[in-house]
Every structure is written in structure tokens, then in C-alpha cells.
PDB file of C-alpha atoms in Angstrom:
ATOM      1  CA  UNK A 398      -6.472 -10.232  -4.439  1.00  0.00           C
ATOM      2  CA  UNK A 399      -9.295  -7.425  -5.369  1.00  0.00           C
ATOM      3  CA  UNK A 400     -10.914  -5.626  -2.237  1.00  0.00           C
ATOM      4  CA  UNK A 401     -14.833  -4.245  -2.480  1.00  0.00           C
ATOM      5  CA  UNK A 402     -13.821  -1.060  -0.866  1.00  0.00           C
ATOM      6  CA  UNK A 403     -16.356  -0.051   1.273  1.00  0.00           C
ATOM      7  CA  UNK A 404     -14.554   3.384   2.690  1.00  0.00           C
ATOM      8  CA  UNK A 405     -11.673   5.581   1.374  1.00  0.00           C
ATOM      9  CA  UNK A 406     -10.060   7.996   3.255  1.00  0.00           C
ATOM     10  CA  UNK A 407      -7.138  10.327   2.170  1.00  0.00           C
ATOM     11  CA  UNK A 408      -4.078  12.205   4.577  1.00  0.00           C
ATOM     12  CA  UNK A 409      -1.835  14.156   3.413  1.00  0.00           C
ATOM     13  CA  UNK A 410       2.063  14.889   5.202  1.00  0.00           C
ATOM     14  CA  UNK A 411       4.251  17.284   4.441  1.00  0.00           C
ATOM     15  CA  UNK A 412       7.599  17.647   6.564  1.00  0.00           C
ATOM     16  CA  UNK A 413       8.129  14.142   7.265  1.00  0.00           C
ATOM     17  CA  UNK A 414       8.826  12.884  10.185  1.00  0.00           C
ATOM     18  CA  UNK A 415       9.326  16.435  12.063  1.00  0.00           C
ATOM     19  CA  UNK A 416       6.058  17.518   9.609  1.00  0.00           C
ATOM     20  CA  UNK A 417       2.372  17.356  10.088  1.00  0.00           C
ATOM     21  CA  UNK A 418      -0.196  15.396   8.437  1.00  0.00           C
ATOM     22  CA  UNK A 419      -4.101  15.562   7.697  1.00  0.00           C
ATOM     23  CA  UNK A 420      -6.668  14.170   6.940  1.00  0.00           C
ATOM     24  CA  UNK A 421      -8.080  16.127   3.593  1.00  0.00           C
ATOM     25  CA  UNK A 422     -11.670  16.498   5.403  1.00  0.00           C
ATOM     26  CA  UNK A 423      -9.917  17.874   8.132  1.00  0.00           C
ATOM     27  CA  UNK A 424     -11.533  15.941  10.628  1.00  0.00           C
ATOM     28  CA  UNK A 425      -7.282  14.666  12.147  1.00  0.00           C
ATOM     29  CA  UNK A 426      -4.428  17.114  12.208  1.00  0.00           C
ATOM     30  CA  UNK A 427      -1.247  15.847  14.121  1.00  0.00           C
ATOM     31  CA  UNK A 428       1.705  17.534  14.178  1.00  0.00           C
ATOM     32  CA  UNK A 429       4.895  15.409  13.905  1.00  0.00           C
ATOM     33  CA  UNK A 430       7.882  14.665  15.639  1.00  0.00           C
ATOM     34  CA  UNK A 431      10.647  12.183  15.723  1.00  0.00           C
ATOM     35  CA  UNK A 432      11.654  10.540  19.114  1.00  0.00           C
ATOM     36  CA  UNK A 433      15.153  10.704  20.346  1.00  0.00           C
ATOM     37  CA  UNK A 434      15.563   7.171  19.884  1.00  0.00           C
ATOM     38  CA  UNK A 435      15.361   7.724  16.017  1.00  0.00           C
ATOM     39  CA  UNK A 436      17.988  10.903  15.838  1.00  0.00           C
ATOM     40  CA  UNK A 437      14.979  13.399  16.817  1.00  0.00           C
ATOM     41  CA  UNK A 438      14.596  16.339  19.519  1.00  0.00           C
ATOM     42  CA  UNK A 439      11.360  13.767  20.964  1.00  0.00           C
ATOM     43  CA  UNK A 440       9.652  17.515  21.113  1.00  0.00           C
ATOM     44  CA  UNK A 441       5.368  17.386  21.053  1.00  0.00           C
ATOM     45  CA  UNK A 442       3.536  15.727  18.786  1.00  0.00           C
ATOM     46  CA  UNK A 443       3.637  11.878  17.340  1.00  0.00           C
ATOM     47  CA  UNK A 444       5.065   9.828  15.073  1.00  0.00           C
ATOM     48  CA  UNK A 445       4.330   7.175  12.306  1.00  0.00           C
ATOM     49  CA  UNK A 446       4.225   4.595  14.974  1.00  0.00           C
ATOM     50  CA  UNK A 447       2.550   5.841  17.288  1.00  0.00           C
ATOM     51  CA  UNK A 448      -0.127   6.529  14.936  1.00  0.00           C
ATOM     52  CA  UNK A 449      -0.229   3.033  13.365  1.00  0.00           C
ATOM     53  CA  UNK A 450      -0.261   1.214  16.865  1.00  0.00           C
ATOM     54  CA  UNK A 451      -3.449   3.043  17.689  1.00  0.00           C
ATOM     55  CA  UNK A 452      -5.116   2.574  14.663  1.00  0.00           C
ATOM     56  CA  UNK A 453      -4.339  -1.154  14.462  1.00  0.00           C
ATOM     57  CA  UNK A 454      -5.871  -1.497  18.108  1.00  0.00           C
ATOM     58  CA  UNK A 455      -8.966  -0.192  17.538  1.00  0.00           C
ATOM     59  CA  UNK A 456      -8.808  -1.758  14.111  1.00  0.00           C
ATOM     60  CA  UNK A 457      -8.249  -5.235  16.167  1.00  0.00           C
ATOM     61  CA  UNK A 458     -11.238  -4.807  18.476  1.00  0.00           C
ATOM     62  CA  UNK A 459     -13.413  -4.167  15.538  1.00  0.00           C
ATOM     63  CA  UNK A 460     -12.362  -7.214  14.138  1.00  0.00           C
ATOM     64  CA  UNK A 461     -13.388  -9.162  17.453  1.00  0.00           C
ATOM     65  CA  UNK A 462     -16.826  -7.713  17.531  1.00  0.00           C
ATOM     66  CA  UNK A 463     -17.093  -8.804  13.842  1.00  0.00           C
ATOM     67  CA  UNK A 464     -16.044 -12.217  14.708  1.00  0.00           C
ATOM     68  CA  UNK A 465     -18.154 -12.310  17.705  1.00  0.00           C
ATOM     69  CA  UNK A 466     -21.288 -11.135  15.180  1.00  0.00           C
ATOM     70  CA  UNK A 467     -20.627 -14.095  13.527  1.00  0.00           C
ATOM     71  CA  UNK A 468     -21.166 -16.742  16.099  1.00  0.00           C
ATOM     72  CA  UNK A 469     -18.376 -16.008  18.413  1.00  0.00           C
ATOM     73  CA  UNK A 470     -18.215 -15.085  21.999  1.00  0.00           C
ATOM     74  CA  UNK A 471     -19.585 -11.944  23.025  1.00  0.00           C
ATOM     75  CA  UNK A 472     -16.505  -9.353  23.392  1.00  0.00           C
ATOM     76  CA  UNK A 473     -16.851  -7.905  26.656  1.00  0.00           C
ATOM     77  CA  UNK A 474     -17.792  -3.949  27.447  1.00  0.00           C
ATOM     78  CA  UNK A 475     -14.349  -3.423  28.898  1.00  0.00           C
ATOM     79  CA  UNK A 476     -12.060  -5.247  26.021  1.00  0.00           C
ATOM     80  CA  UNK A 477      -9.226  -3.879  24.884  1.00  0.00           C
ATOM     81  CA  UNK A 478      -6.040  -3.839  23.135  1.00  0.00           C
ATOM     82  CA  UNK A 479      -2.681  -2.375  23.418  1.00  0.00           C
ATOM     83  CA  UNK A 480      -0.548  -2.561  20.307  1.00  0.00           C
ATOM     84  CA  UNK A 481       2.968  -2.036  20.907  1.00  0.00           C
ATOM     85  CA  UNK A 482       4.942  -0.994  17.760  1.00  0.00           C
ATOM     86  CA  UNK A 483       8.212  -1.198  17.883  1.00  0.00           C
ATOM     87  CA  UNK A 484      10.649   0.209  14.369  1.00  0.00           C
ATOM     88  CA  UNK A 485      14.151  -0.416  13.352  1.00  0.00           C
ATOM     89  CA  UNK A 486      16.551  -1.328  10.988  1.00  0.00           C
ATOM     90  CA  UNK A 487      16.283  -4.727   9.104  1.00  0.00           C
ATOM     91  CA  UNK A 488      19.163  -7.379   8.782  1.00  0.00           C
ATOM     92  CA  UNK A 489      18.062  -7.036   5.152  1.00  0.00           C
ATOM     93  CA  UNK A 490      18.404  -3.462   4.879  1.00  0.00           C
ATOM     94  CA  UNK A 491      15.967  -0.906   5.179  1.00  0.00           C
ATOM     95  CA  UNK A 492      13.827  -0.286   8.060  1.00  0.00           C
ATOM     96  CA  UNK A 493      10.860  -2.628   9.502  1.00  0.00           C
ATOM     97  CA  UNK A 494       8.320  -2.635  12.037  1.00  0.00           C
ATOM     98  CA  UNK A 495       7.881  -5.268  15.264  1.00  0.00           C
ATOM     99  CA  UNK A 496       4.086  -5.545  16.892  1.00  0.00           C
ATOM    100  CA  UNK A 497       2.665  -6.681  19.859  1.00  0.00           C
ATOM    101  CA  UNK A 498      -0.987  -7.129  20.732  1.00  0.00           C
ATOM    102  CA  UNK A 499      -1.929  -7.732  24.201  1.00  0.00           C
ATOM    103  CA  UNK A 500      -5.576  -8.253  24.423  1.00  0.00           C
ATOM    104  CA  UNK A 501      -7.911  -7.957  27.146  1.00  0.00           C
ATOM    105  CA  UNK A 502     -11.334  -9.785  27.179  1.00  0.00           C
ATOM    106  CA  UNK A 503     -12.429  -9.692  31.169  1.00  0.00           C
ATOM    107  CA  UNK A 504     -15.123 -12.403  31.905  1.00  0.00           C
ATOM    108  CA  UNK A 505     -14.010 -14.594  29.248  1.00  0.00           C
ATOM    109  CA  UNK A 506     -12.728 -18.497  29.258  1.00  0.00           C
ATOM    110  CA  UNK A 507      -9.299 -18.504  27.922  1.00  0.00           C
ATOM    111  CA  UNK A 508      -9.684 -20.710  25.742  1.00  0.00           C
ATOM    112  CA  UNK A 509     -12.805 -18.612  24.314  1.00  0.00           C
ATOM    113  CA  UNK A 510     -10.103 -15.192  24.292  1.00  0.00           C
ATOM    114  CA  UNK A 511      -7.936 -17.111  22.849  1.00  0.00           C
ATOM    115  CA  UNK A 512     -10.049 -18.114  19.668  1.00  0.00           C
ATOM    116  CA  UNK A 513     -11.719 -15.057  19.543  1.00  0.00           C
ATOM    117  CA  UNK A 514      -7.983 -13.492  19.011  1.00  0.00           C
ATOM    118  CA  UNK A 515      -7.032 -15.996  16.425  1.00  0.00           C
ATOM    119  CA  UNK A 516     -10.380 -15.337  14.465  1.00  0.00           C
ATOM    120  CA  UNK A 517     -10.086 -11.769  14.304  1.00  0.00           C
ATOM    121  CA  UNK A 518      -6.139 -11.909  13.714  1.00  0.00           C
ATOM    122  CA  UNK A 519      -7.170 -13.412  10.257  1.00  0.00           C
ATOM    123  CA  UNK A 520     -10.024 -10.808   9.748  1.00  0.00           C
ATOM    124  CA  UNK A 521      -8.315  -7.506  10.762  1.00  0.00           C
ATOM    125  CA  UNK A 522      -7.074  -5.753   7.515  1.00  0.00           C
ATOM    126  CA  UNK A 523      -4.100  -4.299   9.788  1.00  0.00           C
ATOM    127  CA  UNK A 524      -3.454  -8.053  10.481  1.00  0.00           C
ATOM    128  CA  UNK A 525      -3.999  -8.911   7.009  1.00  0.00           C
ATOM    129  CA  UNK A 526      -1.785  -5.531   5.770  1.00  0.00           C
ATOM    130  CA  UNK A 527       1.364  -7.135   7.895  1.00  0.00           C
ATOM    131  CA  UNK A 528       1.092 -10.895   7.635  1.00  0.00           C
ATOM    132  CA  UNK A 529       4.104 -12.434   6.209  1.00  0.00           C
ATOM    133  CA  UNK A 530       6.329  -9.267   6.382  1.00  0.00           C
ATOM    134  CA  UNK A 531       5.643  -7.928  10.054  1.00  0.00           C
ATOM    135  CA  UNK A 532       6.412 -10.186  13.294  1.00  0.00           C
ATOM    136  CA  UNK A 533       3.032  -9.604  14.972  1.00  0.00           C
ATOM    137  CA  UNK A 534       3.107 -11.443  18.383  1.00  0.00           C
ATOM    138  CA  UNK A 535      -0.516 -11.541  19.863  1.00  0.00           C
ATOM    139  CA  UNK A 536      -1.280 -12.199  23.651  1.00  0.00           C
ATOM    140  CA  UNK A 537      -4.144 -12.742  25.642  1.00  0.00           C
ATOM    141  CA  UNK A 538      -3.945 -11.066  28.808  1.00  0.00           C
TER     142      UNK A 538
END
């Protein structure tokens, strides 16, 4: 499937886990560290995950106000999303990644949060990156 990329941006890490990384504009510099439950000394800075679950929540709102652009109900001021990212080893080797997204919409129907969630679930590129190889559990709270 071919993608009309809109925006590119680049990041460069160097150290790995107990590295940093950038962004080459410079506008993000983290430094990196691995938490204890991993092997590491959980010292300052973030990780991978971290990282990804905050990008993929604000990814996932975006995708609601898309949806809602489209016809959809009006996401609320106050929305939001906490992603919950969650990394281990796989029964088939290797390492993988578990996600929850627990949504907030205050003021709307259920039934309307619900949809909303399901519409942008199939918009989000993060959604879109992980479906069919990432359990992504998604809950409207």
C-alpha cells in the first residue's frame, strides 16, 4: 500500500536504550534510560515506550477530530487519551508490545464515544502501524 506523505521527520539515537535520541532539527532531545523492570538502573530520562505511548495518544485524538471533521460528533474540549504500553517477550520469540487506549469524551452519548473511537481506530496511522501484529485494546471511559 503507497502513502502520499504529507510530513517527514527524522531522529536519530545513539546509546540505545541507556542513549539519547533527537530529532535532526533539534526541536526533541530525550535522554534515555531503561526501567528496572527491563534489567536497567530506572535512572532519569525515558524509554522507547514511553515515548511511543505518548505519541500514539495524541496521534489518536487527532484522528477523532479528523473523524469528527468528517461528519462525526464533535470531540469535546476536554478529550483525552491515555495509552498504556506495555513490552515483553513474545511466545514466538523476540520481544512485542501490548496497548491500551482509554479514551475520554465528557458530554458525549456512549454510543456516540463509542463510534467516534472505532472510526478513528481505523484512521490513526499508529492504529494502522500496529493492526494485526499489536493487541491494541481500546476503551471508552
Amino acid at each position: 500500500m503507497s502513502v502520499n506523505v504529507l510530513y517527514k521527520t527524522s531522529a536519530k539515537a545513539t546509546g540505545g536504550r541507556d542513549g539519547s535520541a533527537a530529532t535532526l532539527d533539534g526541536s526533541l532531545n530525550v535522554k534515555l534510560t531503561t526501567p528496572k523492570e527491563l534489567g536497567g538502573g530506572d535512572g532519569a530520562g525515558n524509554n522507547p515506550e514511553q515515548l511511543f505511548a505518548a505519541g500514539y495518544a495524541a496521534c489518536f485524538i487527532g484522528a477523532m477530530k479528523f473523524v469528527a471533521s468528517q461528519g462525526g460528533p464533535k470531540v469535546p474540549a476536554d478529550a483525552s487519551v491515555t495509552s498504556t504500553v506495555g513490552i515483553g517477550p513474545r511466545s514466538a520469540g523476540g520481544f512485542g508490545l501490548d496497548i491500551d487506549l482509554a479514551v475520554s469524551l465528557p458530554g458525549l452519548a456512549r454510543a456516540d464515544a463509542e463510534a467516534l473511537v472505532e472510526k478513528a481506530h481505523q484512521v490513526c496511522p499508529y492504529s494502522n502501524a500496529t493492526r494485526g501484529n499489536v493487541d491494541v485494546r481500546l476503551t471508552v471511559v
